[in-house]
Short mmCIF file of C-alpha atoms in Angstrom, two decimals:
data_model
loop_
_atom_site.label_atom_id
_atom_site.label_comp_id
_atom_site.label_asym_id
_atom_site.label_seq_id
_atom_site.Cartn_x
_atom_site.Cartn_y
_atom_site.Cartn_z
CA MET A 1 0.00 0.00 0.00
CA ILE A 2 1.18 3.54 -0.67
CA ARG A 3 0.05 6.75 0.86
CA VAL A 4 0.21 10.06 -1.05
CA THR A 5 -0.97 13.55 -0.24
CA VAL A 6 -3.08 15.23 -2.92
CA ASN A 7 -3.99 18.87 -2.41
CA GLY A 8 -3.32 18.52 1.28
CA ALA A 9 -5.46 15.40 1.83
CA THR A 10 -4.13 11.88 2.33
CA HIS A 11 -5.10 9.18 -0.18
CA ARG A 12 -4.28 5.48 0.16
CA PHE A 13 -3.82 3.15 -2.80
CA GLU A 14 -3.40 -0.61 -2.58
CA ARG A 15 -0.61 -0.65 -5.16
CA PRO A 16 1.81 1.84 -6.71
CA LEU A 17 0.36 3.88 -9.57
CA VAL A 18 1.38 6.49 -12.15
CA VAL A 19 0.13 10.09 -12.32
CA GLU A 20 -2.25 9.29 -15.17
CA GLU A 21 -3.96 6.60 -13.07
CA LEU A 22 -4.15 8.93 -10.10
CA ILE A 23 -5.95 11.51 -12.23
CA ALA A 24 -8.41 8.85 -13.38
CA ARG A 25 -8.96 7.59 -9.81
CA LEU A 26 -9.72 11.15 -8.71
CA GLU A 27 -12.30 11.38 -11.53
CA LEU A 28 -10.34 14.17 -13.19
CA ALA A 29 -9.58 12.37 -16.45
CA GLY A 30 -10.14 14.59 -19.46
CA LYS A 31 -10.13 17.76 -17.36
CA LYS A 32 -7.56 20.47 -17.91
CA VAL A 33 -5.33 20.15 -14.84
CA ALA A 34 -1.67 20.68 -14.01
CA VAL A 35 0.25 18.45 -11.61
CA GLU A 36 3.14 19.19 -9.29
CA ARG A 37 4.90 16.35 -7.47
CA ASN A 38 7.13 17.11 -4.51
CA GLY A 39 7.56 20.68 -5.72
CA GLU A 40 8.36 19.79 -9.35
CA ILE A 41 6.02 20.07 -12.34
CA VAL A 42 5.03 16.76 -13.92
CA PRO A 43 4.48 17.65 -17.59
CA LYS A 44 1.42 16.17 -19.30
CA SER A 45 3.71 14.14 -21.53
CA ALA A 46 5.12 12.41 -18.44
CA HIS A 47 1.82 11.56 -16.70
CA ALA A 48 1.78 8.01 -18.04
CA ALA A 49 5.36 7.29 -17.02
CA THR A 50 5.68 9.04 -13.66
CA GLN A 51 5.38 6.49 -10.87
CA LEU A 52 4.15 7.70 -7.50
CA THR A 53 5.95 6.54 -4.41
CA ASP A 54 4.91 6.35 -0.79
CA GLY A 55 4.92 9.78 0.86
CA ASP A 56 4.67 11.84 -2.33
CA ALA A 57 3.01 15.24 -2.05
CA LEU A 58 1.00 16.26 -5.09
CA GLU A 59 -0.81 19.39 -6.14
CA VAL A 60 -3.46 19.18 -8.84
CA VAL A 61 -4.69 22.59 -10.01
CA VAL A 62 -7.14 24.18 -12.42
CA ALA A 63 -7.83 27.71 -13.68
CA VAL A 64 -10.67 29.49 -11.86
CA GLY A 65 -12.15 32.98 -11.94
CA GLY A 66 -9.87 35.57 -10.39
CA GLY A 67 -8.63 39.13 -10.66
CA MET B 1 -6.52 57.77 -39.47
CA ALA B 2 -2.86 57.43 -38.61
CA LYS B 3 -1.19 54.34 -37.21
CA ARG B 4 -3.50 52.35 -34.96
CA ASP B 5 -3.08 53.06 -31.30
CA GLU B 6 -2.53 49.69 -29.66
CA LEU B 7 -1.26 48.37 -26.39
CA VAL B 8 1.94 46.41 -26.96
CA VAL B 9 2.94 43.95 -24.24
CA ALA B 10 5.79 41.49 -24.69
CA GLY B 11 5.79 42.11 -28.43
CA ARG B 12 2.07 41.44 -28.96
CA SER B 13 -0.48 44.10 -29.83
CA TYR B 14 -3.91 44.52 -28.30
CA SER B 15 -6.56 46.97 -29.51
CA SER B 16 -8.19 47.03 -26.06
CA ARG B 17 -6.43 48.75 -23.18
CA LEU B 18 -8.86 47.36 -20.65
CA LEU B 19 -7.84 44.13 -18.93
CA VAL B 20 -10.37 42.37 -16.74
CA GLY B 21 -10.50 39.76 -14.04
CA THR B 22 -12.86 36.81 -14.08
CA GLY B 23 -13.60 36.53 -10.35
CA LYS B 24 -16.66 37.33 -8.23
CA TYR B 25 -19.31 36.85 -10.92
CA MET B 26 -22.62 35.10 -10.24
CA ASP B 27 -21.86 32.36 -12.78
CA PHE B 28 -19.80 31.68 -15.89
CA ALA B 29 -22.55 33.01 -18.18
CA GLU B 30 -22.43 36.38 -16.44
CA THR B 31 -18.63 36.30 -16.53
CA ARG B 32 -18.70 35.82 -20.27
CA SER B 33 -21.36 38.49 -20.92
CA ALA B 34 -19.50 41.08 -18.87
CA ILE B 35 -16.16 40.28 -20.43
CA GLU B 36 -17.58 40.43 -23.94
CA ALA B 37 -19.17 43.80 -23.14
CA SER B 38 -15.85 45.11 -21.80
CA GLY B 39 -14.10 44.35 -25.09
CA ALA B 40 -11.12 43.08 -23.08
CA GLN B 41 -8.70 40.77 -24.86
CA ILE B 42 -6.56 39.91 -21.84
CA VAL B 43 -8.32 38.23 -18.90
CA THR B 44 -6.83 37.24 -15.58
CA VAL B 45 -7.47 33.85 -14.00
CA ALA B 46 -6.46 32.31 -10.69
CA ILE B 47 -4.81 28.92 -10.19
CA ARG B 48 -6.40 26.78 -7.49
CA ARG B 49 -6.43 23.22 -6.23
CA THR B 50 -9.06 21.07 -7.93
CA ASN B 51 -12.09 20.33 -5.86
CA ILE B 52 -11.62 16.59 -5.81
CA GLY B 53 -14.86 14.63 -6.04
CA GLN B 54 -17.00 17.70 -6.68
CA THR B 55 -16.01 18.77 -10.16
CA GLN B 56 -17.49 15.97 -12.22
CA GLY B 57 -19.59 17.25 -15.08
CA GLU B 58 -19.27 20.84 -13.91
CA PRO B 59 -18.34 23.30 -16.64
CA SER B 60 -14.99 25.02 -16.33
CA LEU B 61 -14.00 28.62 -16.89
CA LEU B 62 -12.01 27.55 -19.92
CA ASP B 63 -15.21 26.33 -21.61
CA PHE B 64 -16.81 29.76 -21.27
CA LEU B 65 -13.76 31.85 -22.13
CA PRO B 66 -11.87 29.82 -24.70
CA PRO B 67 -8.11 30.47 -24.60
CA SER B 68 -8.28 30.69 -28.40
CA LYS B 69 -10.35 33.89 -28.09
CA PHE B 70 -8.72 35.52 -25.07
CA THR B 71 -5.20 35.96 -23.82
CA TYR B 72 -5.11 34.37 -20.39
CA LEU B 73 -3.18 36.09 -17.68
CA PRO B 74 -2.77 33.62 -14.80
CA ASN B 75 -2.17 35.37 -11.51
CA THR B 76 -0.59 34.54 -8.17
CA ALA B 77 -3.38 35.93 -6.01
CA GLY B 78 -3.17 34.49 -2.53
CA CYS B 79 0.62 34.12 -2.57
CA TYR B 80 2.51 35.83 0.24
CA ASN B 81 6.06 34.86 -0.69
CA ALA B 82 8.18 34.58 -3.81
CA GLN B 83 8.44 30.79 -3.68
CA ASP B 84 4.67 30.20 -3.69
CA ALA B 85 4.24 32.72 -6.52
CA VAL B 86 6.88 31.05 -8.67
CA ARG B 87 5.41 27.58 -8.03
CA THR B 88 1.93 28.81 -8.89
CA LEU B 89 3.06 30.26 -12.21
CA ARG B 90 5.04 27.17 -13.14
CA LEU B 91 1.78 25.24 -12.65
CA ALA B 92 -0.06 27.87 -14.71
CA ARG B 93 2.42 27.51 -17.56
CA GLU B 94 1.95 23.74 -17.50
CA LEU B 95 -1.84 24.10 -17.30
CA LEU B 96 -2.00 26.55 -20.21
CA ASP B 97 0.28 24.59 -22.54
CA GLY B 98 3.47 26.60 -22.18
CA HIS B 99 1.82 30.03 -21.94
CA LYS B 100 4.41 32.57 -20.76
CA LEU B 101 2.51 35.80 -20.07
CA VAL B 102 1.68 35.99 -16.36
CA LYS B 103 0.58 38.37 -13.66
CA LEU B 104 2.85 38.29 -10.63
CA GLU B 105 1.43 39.52 -7.36
CA VAL B 106 3.03 38.81 -4.02
CA LEU B 107 0.86 40.11 -1.25
CA GLY B 108 1.91 41.55 2.07
CA ASP B 109 -1.04 40.68 4.28
CA PRO B 110 -4.63 39.51 3.83
CA GLN B 111 -6.09 42.68 5.26
CA SER B 112 -4.57 45.20 2.85
CA LEU B 113 -3.46 42.90 0.00
CA TYR B 114 -0.76 45.51 -0.46
CA PRO B 115 2.19 44.22 -2.50
CA ASN B 116 5.17 42.79 -0.63
CA MET B 117 7.80 44.50 -2.75
CA PRO B 118 10.96 42.69 -1.54
CA GLU B 119 9.34 39.31 -2.31
CA THR B 120 7.88 40.65 -5.57
CA LEU B 121 11.38 41.62 -6.74
CA VAL B 122 12.78 38.19 -5.83
CA ALA B 123 9.95 36.38 -7.66
CA ALA B 124 10.19 38.67 -10.71
CA LYS B 125 13.90 37.94 -11.10
CA GLN B 126 13.35 34.18 -10.85
CA LEU B 127 10.41 34.16 -13.27
CA VAL B 128 12.22 36.25 -15.87
CA SER B 129 15.18 33.86 -15.67
CA GLU B 130 12.79 30.98 -16.38
CA GLY B 131 11.45 32.66 -19.52
CA PHE B 132 8.18 34.05 -18.17
CA GLU B 133 6.80 37.34 -19.47
CA VAL B 134 5.96 39.06 -16.23
CA MET B 135 3.33 41.73 -15.75
CA VAL B 136 3.71 42.74 -12.15
CA TYR B 137 1.36 44.16 -9.52
CA CYS B 138 3.38 46.63 -7.49
CA SER B 139 3.31 49.66 -5.25
CA ASP B 140 3.23 53.09 -6.88
CA ASP B 141 6.84 53.70 -5.86
CA PRO B 142 8.69 54.91 -8.99
CA ILE B 143 12.05 53.56 -7.81
CA GLN B 144 10.83 50.00 -7.31
CA ALA B 145 8.74 50.14 -10.48
CA LYS B 146 11.94 50.96 -12.35
CA MET B 147 13.74 48.11 -10.59
CA LEU B 148 11.06 45.72 -11.85
CA GLU B 149 11.53 47.02 -15.37
CA ASP B 150 15.30 46.59 -15.05
CA LEU B 151 14.76 42.99 -13.95
CA GLY B 152 12.99 42.35 -17.24
CA CYS B 153 9.29 42.63 -16.41
CA VAL B 154 7.16 43.36 -19.50
CA ALA B 155 4.71 45.67 -17.71
CA VAL B 156 4.42 47.25 -14.28
CA MET B 157 1.02 47.51 -12.66
CA PRO B 158 0.85 49.81 -9.66
CA LEU B 159 -2.24 49.82 -7.51
CA ALA B 160 -4.45 52.91 -7.61
CA SER B 161 -5.85 51.97 -4.19
CA LEU B 162 -6.35 48.71 -2.32
CA ILE B 163 -7.54 45.65 -4.27
CA GLY B 164 -11.32 45.47 -4.30
CA SER B 165 -11.71 48.78 -2.46
CA GLY B 166 -13.15 50.84 -5.31
CA MET B 167 -11.46 53.90 -3.81
CA GLY B 168 -10.14 55.15 -7.15
CA ILE B 169 -6.78 56.82 -7.78
CA LEU B 170 -5.50 58.02 -4.43
CA ASN B 171 -2.11 59.23 -5.56
CA PRO B 172 -2.06 60.52 -9.13
CA TRP B 173 1.29 62.18 -8.43
CA ASN B 174 3.08 58.92 -7.78
CA LEU B 175 1.37 57.29 -10.72
CA GLN B 176 2.66 60.09 -12.92
CA LEU B 177 6.18 59.57 -11.54
CA VAL B 178 6.00 55.87 -12.41
CA ILE B 179 4.72 56.65 -15.92
CA GLU B 180 7.54 59.15 -16.49
CA ARG B 181 10.26 56.88 -15.21
CA VAL B 182 9.32 53.49 -16.64
CA GLY B 183 9.65 52.53 -20.30
CA VAL B 184 7.53 49.37 -20.34
CA PRO B 185 3.73 49.71 -20.27
CA VAL B 186 2.26 50.99 -17.00
CA LEU B 187 -1.18 49.70 -16.12
CA VAL B 188 -3.27 50.64 -13.14
CA ASP B 189 -4.16 47.42 -11.38
CA ALA B 190 -6.56 47.52 -8.47
CA GLY B 191 -8.66 50.17 -6.83
CA VAL B 192 -10.75 51.41 -9.75
CA GLY B 193 -14.34 51.88 -8.59
CA THR B 194 -16.18 53.50 -11.45
CA ALA B 195 -15.77 54.73 -15.00
CA SER B 196 -14.25 58.11 -14.15
CA ASP B 197 -11.43 56.39 -12.21
CA ALA B 198 -10.49 54.43 -15.32
CA ALA B 199 -10.67 57.56 -17.47
CA ILE B 200 -8.43 59.48 -15.07
CA ALA B 201 -5.85 56.69 -15.10
CA MET B 202 -5.75 56.82 -18.89
CA GLU B 203 -5.66 60.63 -18.98
CA LEU B 204 -2.60 60.52 -16.72
CA GLY B 205 -0.88 58.48 -19.43
CA CYS B 206 -1.31 54.93 -18.23
CA ASP B 207 -1.09 52.35 -21.01
CA GLY B 208 -4.02 50.37 -19.67
CA VAL B 209 -6.21 49.52 -16.73
CA LEU B 210 -6.83 46.15 -15.10
CA MET B 211 -9.95 45.70 -13.01
CA ASN B 212 -12.24 43.01 -11.65
CA THR B 213 -14.44 44.04 -8.73
CA ALA B 214 -15.49 47.38 -10.24
CA ILE B 215 -17.32 45.41 -12.93
CA ALA B 216 -18.24 42.22 -11.08
CA ALA B 217 -19.61 43.98 -8.00
CA ALA B 218 -21.64 46.58 -9.92
CA LYS B 219 -25.42 46.12 -9.71
CA ASN B 220 -25.39 45.61 -13.47
CA PRO B 221 -21.99 44.15 -14.33
CA VAL B 222 -22.60 44.04 -18.10
CA MET B 223 -23.55 47.70 -18.26
CA MET B 224 -20.58 48.64 -16.07
CA ALA B 225 -18.32 46.65 -18.38
CA GLN B 226 -19.57 48.75 -21.30
CA ALA B 227 -19.03 51.93 -19.28
CA MET B 228 -15.46 50.89 -18.47
CA LYS B 229 -14.74 50.18 -22.13
CA LYS B 230 -15.87 53.68 -23.06
CA ALA B 231 -14.04 55.27 -20.12
CA VAL B 232 -10.73 53.67 -21.04
CA GLU B 233 -11.15 54.69 -24.69
CA ALA B 234 -12.21 58.23 -23.76
CA GLY B 235 -9.36 58.62 -21.30
CA ARG B 236 -6.85 57.37 -23.83
CA GLU B 237 -8.12 59.73 -26.54
CA ALA B 238 -8.05 62.66 -24.12
CA PHE B 239 -4.46 61.80 -23.23
CA LEU B 240 -3.43 61.56 -26.89
CA ALA B 241 -5.34 64.74 -27.77
CA GLY B 242 -3.40 66.64 -25.09
CA ARG B 243 -5.53 68.46 -22.59
CA MET B 244 -5.67 72.26 -22.38
CA PRO B 245 -3.53 73.76 -19.65
CA LYS B 246 -5.32 74.46 -16.39
CA LYS B 247 -5.84 78.15 -15.66
CA HIS B 248 -6.08 79.06 -12.06
CA TYR B 249 -8.20 81.92 -10.70
CA SER B 250 -9.40 83.39 -14.01
CA ALA B 251 -11.91 82.53 -16.69
CA THR B 252 -11.68 82.84 -20.46
CA PRO B 253 -14.99 83.28 -22.29
CA SER B 254 -15.83 80.83 -25.04
CA SER B 255 -18.15 83.31 -26.82
CA PRO B 256 -17.20 86.64 -28.49
CA THR B 257 -16.80 89.47 -26.01
CA THR B 258 -17.90 92.14 -28.48
CA GLY B 259 -21.28 92.75 -30.11
CA THR B 260 -23.34 91.94 -27.04
CA ILE B 261 -26.59 93.86 -26.52
CA THR B 262 -25.81 94.46 -22.87
CA SER B 263 -25.45 98.09 -21.77
CA SER B 264 -22.73 97.66 -19.23
CA GLN B 265 -20.09 95.19 -18.09
CA PRO B 266 -18.55 95.05 -14.64
CA LYS B 267 -14.86 95.84 -14.56
CA ALA B 268 -12.46 92.99 -13.95
CA ALA B 269 -11.30 92.84 -10.36
#
């Protein structure tokens, strides 16, 4: 089992997964999001290949209304 | 007409000198209507954590304001240090497919939202070194505005008064000093409350005005957006036309002084 933090909340997964799977599990597939892992950007092109490891901290962001 | 008068930022030209935010509207439909009425071509957006589990099927801002039609200006609202601001804009660049034009704002405290200038300078330097085109919210201090230009920012955007306050231009003198000293475009960002505030900013020689709350918090945001469009255009034309000099303590009649049917005229004091 691995434990990762996404947007400040802890999520547990029974087996290691890649960023693309994480996005699907969070029901964000197909949405325009950007991902940061442990302070570094994970480019879209690397979502399928970037393996998450226990203790990772992720940020998943979108564009919202603002001034 | 002579050469078209356009706002040029980071090598790109915009016919509208009004930039608008996309926050505080009732819904995305109202956001779009107001922004279309404003004629703005550059719109600011914020970068926020996704609302996990609650966003399914919900429309997104990008559906209503397609990035193909508008130039997005992602901001760093809510950031109180250089590191958070830089991280936020790296995420924005990734989110918007390599988009480089950004609005940097590093805030001092949540009560005033006044810019933290030391952190703003640190973040600006870092972002420029990473290839960002930085439009920067700043104080109306001409020395620091010039420092931001020297660091490579593509526009400086002093506040007219506190963000969301609608207090208008509190220090036109400083704004004028910034305009005189800085070579890159100067845009008033924050504090505009109504159309005359925007017109005054443009009459002073600002290259543009950025606003959000003045439109979004009006009773009729779409009508206010139209008013702001006209105010920015009117202010710009008045600036280009060159206003008459002010004359203190004496009047000059606009009509002929001779040929009147009056029998007498008081002597000038």
